[in-house]
CSV table of C-alpha atoms in Angstrom, one decimal:
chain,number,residue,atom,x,y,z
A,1,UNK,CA,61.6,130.0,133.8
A,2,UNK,CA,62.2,131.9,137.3
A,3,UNK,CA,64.6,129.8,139.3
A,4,UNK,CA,64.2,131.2,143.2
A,5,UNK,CA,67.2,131.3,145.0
A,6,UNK,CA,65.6,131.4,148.6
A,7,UNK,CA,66.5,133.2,151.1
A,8,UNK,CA,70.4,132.8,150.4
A,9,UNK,CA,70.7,132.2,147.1
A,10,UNK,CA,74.5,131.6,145.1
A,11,UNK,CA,75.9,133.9,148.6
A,12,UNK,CA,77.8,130.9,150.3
A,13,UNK,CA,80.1,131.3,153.2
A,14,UNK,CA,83.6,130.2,151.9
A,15,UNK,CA,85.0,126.6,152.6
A,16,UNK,CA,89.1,127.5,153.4
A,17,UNK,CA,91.1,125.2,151.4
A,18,UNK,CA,91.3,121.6,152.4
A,19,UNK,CA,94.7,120.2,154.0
A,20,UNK,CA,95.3,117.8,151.0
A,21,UNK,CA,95.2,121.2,149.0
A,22,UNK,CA,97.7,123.1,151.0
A,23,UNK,CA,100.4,120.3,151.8
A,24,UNK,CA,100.2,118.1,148.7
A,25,UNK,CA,98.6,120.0,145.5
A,26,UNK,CA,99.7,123.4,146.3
A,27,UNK,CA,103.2,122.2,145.1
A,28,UNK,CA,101.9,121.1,141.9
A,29,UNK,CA,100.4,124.4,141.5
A,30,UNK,CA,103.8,126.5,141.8
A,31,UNK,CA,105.2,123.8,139.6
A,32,UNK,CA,102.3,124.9,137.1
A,33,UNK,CA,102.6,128.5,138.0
A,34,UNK,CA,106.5,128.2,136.9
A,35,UNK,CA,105.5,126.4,133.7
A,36,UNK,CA,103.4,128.9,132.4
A,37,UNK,CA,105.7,131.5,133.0
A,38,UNK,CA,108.5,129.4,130.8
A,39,UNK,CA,105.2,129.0,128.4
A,40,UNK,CA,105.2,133.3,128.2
A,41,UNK,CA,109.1,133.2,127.4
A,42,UNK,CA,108.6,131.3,124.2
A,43,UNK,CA,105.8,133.6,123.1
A,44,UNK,CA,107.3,136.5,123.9
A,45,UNK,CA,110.4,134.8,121.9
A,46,UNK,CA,107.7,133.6,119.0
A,47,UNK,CA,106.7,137.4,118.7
A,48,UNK,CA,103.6,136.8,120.3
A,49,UNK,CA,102.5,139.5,122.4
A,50,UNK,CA,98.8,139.1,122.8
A,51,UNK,CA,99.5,135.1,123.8
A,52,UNK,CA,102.4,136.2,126.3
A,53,UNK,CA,99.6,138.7,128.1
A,54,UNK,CA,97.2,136.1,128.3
A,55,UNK,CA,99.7,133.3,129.6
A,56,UNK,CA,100.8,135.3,132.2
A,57,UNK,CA,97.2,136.4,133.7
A,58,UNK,CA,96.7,132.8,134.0
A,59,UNK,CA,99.8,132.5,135.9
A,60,UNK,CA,98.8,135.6,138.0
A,61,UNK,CA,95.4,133.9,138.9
A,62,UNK,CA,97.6,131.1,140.3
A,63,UNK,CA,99.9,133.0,142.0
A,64,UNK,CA,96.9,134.5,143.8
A,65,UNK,CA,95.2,131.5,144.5
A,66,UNK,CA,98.7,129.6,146.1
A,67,UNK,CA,100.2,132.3,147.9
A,68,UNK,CA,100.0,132.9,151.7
A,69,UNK,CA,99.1,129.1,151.7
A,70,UNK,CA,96.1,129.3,149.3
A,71,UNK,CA,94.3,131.6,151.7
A,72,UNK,CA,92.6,133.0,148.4
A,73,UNK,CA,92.2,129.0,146.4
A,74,UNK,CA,88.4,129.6,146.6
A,75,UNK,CA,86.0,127.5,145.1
A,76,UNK,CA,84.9,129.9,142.3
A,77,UNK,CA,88.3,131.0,141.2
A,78,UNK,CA,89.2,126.7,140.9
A,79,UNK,CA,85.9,126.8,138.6
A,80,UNK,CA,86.8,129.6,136.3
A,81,UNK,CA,90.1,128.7,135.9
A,82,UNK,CA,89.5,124.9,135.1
A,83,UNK,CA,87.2,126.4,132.5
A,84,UNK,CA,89.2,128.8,130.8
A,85,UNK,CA,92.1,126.0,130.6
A,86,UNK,CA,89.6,123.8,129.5
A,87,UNK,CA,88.2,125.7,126.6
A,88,UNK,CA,91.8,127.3,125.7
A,89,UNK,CA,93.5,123.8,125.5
A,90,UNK,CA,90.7,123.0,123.1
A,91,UNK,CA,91.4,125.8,120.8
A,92,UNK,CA,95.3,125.3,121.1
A,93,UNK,CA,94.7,121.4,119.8
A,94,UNK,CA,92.7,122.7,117.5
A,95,UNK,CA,95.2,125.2,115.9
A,96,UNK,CA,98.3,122.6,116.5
A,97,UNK,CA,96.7,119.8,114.5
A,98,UNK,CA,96.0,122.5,112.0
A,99,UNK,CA,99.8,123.3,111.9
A,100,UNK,CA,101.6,120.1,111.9
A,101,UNK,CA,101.4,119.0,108.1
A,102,UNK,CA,103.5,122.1,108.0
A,103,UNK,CA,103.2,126.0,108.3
A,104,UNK,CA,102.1,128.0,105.6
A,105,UNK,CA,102.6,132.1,104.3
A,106,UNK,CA,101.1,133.8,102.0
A,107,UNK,CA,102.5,136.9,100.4
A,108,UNK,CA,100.8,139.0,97.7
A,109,UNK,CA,102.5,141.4,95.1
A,110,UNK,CA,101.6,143.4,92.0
A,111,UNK,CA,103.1,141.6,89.3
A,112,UNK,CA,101.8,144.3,86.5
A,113,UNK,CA,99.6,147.4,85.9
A,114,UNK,CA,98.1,148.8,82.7
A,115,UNK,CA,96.3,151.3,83.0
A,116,UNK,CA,93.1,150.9,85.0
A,117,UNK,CA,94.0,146.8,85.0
A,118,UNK,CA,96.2,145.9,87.9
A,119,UNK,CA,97.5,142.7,87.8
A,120,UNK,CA,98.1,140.3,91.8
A,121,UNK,CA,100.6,137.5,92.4
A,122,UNK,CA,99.6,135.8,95.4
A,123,UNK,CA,102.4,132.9,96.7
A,124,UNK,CA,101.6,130.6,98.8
A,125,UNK,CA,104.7,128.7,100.9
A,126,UNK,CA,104.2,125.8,103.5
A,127,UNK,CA,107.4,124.6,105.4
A,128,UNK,CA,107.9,122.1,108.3
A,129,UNK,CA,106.2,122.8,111.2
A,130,UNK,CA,110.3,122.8,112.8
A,131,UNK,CA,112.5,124.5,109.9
A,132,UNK,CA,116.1,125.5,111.3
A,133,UNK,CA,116.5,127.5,108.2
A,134,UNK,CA,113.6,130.6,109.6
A,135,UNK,CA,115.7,130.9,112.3
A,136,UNK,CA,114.9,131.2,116.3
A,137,UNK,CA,111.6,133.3,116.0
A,138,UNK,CA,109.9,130.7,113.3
A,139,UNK,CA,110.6,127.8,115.4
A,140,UNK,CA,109.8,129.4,118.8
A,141,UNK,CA,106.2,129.9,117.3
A,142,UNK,CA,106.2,126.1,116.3
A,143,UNK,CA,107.2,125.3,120.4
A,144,UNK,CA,104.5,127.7,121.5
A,145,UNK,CA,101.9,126.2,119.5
A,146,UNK,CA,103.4,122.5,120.9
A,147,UNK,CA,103.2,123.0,124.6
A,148,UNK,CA,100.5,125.2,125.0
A,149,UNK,CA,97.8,122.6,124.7
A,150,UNK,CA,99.5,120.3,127.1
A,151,UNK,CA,100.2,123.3,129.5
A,152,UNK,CA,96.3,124.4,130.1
A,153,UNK,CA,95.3,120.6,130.0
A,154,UNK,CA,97.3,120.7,133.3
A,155,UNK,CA,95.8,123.0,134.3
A,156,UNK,CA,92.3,122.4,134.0
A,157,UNK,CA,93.4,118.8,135.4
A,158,UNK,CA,94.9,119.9,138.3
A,159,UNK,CA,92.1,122.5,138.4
A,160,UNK,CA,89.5,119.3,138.0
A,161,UNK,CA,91.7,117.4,141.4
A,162,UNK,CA,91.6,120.4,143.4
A,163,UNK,CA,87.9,121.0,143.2
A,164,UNK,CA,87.0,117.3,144.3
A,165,UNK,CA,89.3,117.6,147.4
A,166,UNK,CA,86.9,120.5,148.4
A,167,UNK,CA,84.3,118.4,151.2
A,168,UNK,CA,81.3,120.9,149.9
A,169,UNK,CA,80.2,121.7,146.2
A,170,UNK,CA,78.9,124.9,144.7
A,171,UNK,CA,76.3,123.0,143.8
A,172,UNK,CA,75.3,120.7,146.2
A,173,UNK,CA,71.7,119.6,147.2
A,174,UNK,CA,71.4,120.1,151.2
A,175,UNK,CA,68.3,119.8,153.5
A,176,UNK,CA,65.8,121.8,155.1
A,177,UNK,CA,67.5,121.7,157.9
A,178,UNK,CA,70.9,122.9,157.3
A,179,UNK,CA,69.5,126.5,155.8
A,180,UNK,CA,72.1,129.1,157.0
A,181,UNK,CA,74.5,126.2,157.7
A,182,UNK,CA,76.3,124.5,155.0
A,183,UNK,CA,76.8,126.4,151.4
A,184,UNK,CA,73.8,125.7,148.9
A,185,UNK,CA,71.1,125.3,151.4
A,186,UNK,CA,69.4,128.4,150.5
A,187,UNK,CA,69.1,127.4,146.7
A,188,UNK,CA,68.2,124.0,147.2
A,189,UNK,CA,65.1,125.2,150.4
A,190,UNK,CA,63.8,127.5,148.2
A,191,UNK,CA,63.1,125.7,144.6
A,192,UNK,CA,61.6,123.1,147.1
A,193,UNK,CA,59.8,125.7,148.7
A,194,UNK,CA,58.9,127.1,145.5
A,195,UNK,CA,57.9,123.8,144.2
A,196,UNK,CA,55.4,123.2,146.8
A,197,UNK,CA,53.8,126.4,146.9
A,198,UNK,CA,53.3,126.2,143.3
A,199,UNK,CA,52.0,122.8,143.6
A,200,UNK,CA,49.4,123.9,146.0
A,201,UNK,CA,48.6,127.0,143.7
A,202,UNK,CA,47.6,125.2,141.2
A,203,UNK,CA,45.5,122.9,142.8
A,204,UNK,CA,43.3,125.5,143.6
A,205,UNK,CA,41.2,126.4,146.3
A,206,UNK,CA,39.2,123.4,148.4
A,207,UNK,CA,35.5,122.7,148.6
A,208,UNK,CA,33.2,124.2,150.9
A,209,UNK,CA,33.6,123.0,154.4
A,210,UNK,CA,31.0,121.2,156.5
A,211,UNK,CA,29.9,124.0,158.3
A,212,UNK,CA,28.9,126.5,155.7
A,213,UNK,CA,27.1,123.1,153.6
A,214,UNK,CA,25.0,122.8,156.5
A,215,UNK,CA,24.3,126.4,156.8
A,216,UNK,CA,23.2,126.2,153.0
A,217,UNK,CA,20.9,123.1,154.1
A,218,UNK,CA,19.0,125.2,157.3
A,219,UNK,CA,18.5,127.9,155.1
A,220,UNK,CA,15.4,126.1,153.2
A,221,UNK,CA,14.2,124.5,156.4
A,222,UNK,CA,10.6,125.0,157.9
A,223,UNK,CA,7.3,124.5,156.9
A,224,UNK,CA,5.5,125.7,153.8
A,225,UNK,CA,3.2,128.7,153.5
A,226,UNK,CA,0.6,129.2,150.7
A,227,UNK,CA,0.6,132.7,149.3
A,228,UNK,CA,-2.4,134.7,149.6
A,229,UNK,CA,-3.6,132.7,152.6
């Protein structure tokens, strides 16, 4: 299915961030910004390098989006972001609830080797999921896995707030009228345009009109004539 995008499409002019935005949730924002940033500490700490890079692209995007008064908060970048917490804070619960009957290594050795037989010991050990004995590393991990749900629920929540203080959507349903004028106008005209042209399409074309059925009836008028006569 073809969805038309009329004459404007998805190419919206900008709504600038809403006061509420700038004076009241822009503060929560830094205060997110400054927790994911603590979030990359403990990774880096845990030895993870891959979740540290990550972490802190997320706190680059909101960094981007706050600064200069959130001259750059714009609707799309809320979206994505809400959705990327949103889907990463599912994965992290997933993997915490995994973790929290307690951790487990494996580690395989050769235990013997005849000839062309080899022999494998594989050992399997599960400790708490907090174990002072692993020492800082270990139990830096077990903190990473603990607040990184929590920290990109926040932020798809504050993500989800932010959005609705926005008076237009991305995907709002204007009229006719206000084509060129408020964002999703063009989208909205042209499926009903769409709509109506193939509505009329399909009905096909209409019956012959008066005139040409009474230029059909004059063309057998007149008297009759015998042949041969």
């Amino acid at each position: 299915m073809v969805v038309p995008l009329g004459g404007g499409g998805f190419q919206q002019q900008e709504a600038p961030a809403p006061a509420v935005v700038k004076e009241s949730y822009s503060y929560w924002w830094w205060a997110l910004f400054a927790g994911y940033i603590a979030t990359a500490g403990v990774e880096i700490m845990g030895g993870d390098a891959f979740g540290m890079l990550f972490t802190l692209i997320m706190a680059g995007i909101i960094y981007y989006m706050v600064s200069n008064s959130c001259a750059n908060m714009s609707m799309y970048c809320i979206l994505v972001f809400g959705l990327i917490s949103s889907f990463e804070a599912l994965f992290s619960l997933l993997t915490l609830m995994s973790e929290l009957g307690g951790r487990s290594s494996t580690s395989t050795v050769v235990s013997s080797k005849e000839g062309s037989s080899t022999t494998y010991t594989t050992t399997v050990t599960t400790h708490a999921f907090f174990d002072g004995s692993l020492g800082v590393k270990y139990n830096m991990q077990s903190v990473a896995y603990l607040i990184m749900p929590i920290i990109m629920a926040l932020g798809a929540t504050l993500s989800w707030y932010t959005y609705k203080a926005y008076p237009v959507s991305l995907f709002g349903d204007f009229d006719d009228e206000e084509v060129g004028g408020r964002p999703g106008a063009g989208f909205s005209s042209g499926f009903r345009n769409q709509t109506r042209y193939g509505t009329q399409a399909q009905a096909g074309p209409s019956g012959p009109s008066q005139e040409e059925r009474d230029r059909r009836t004059r063309l057998f008028e007149g008297s009759g004539q015998r042949l041969g006569s």
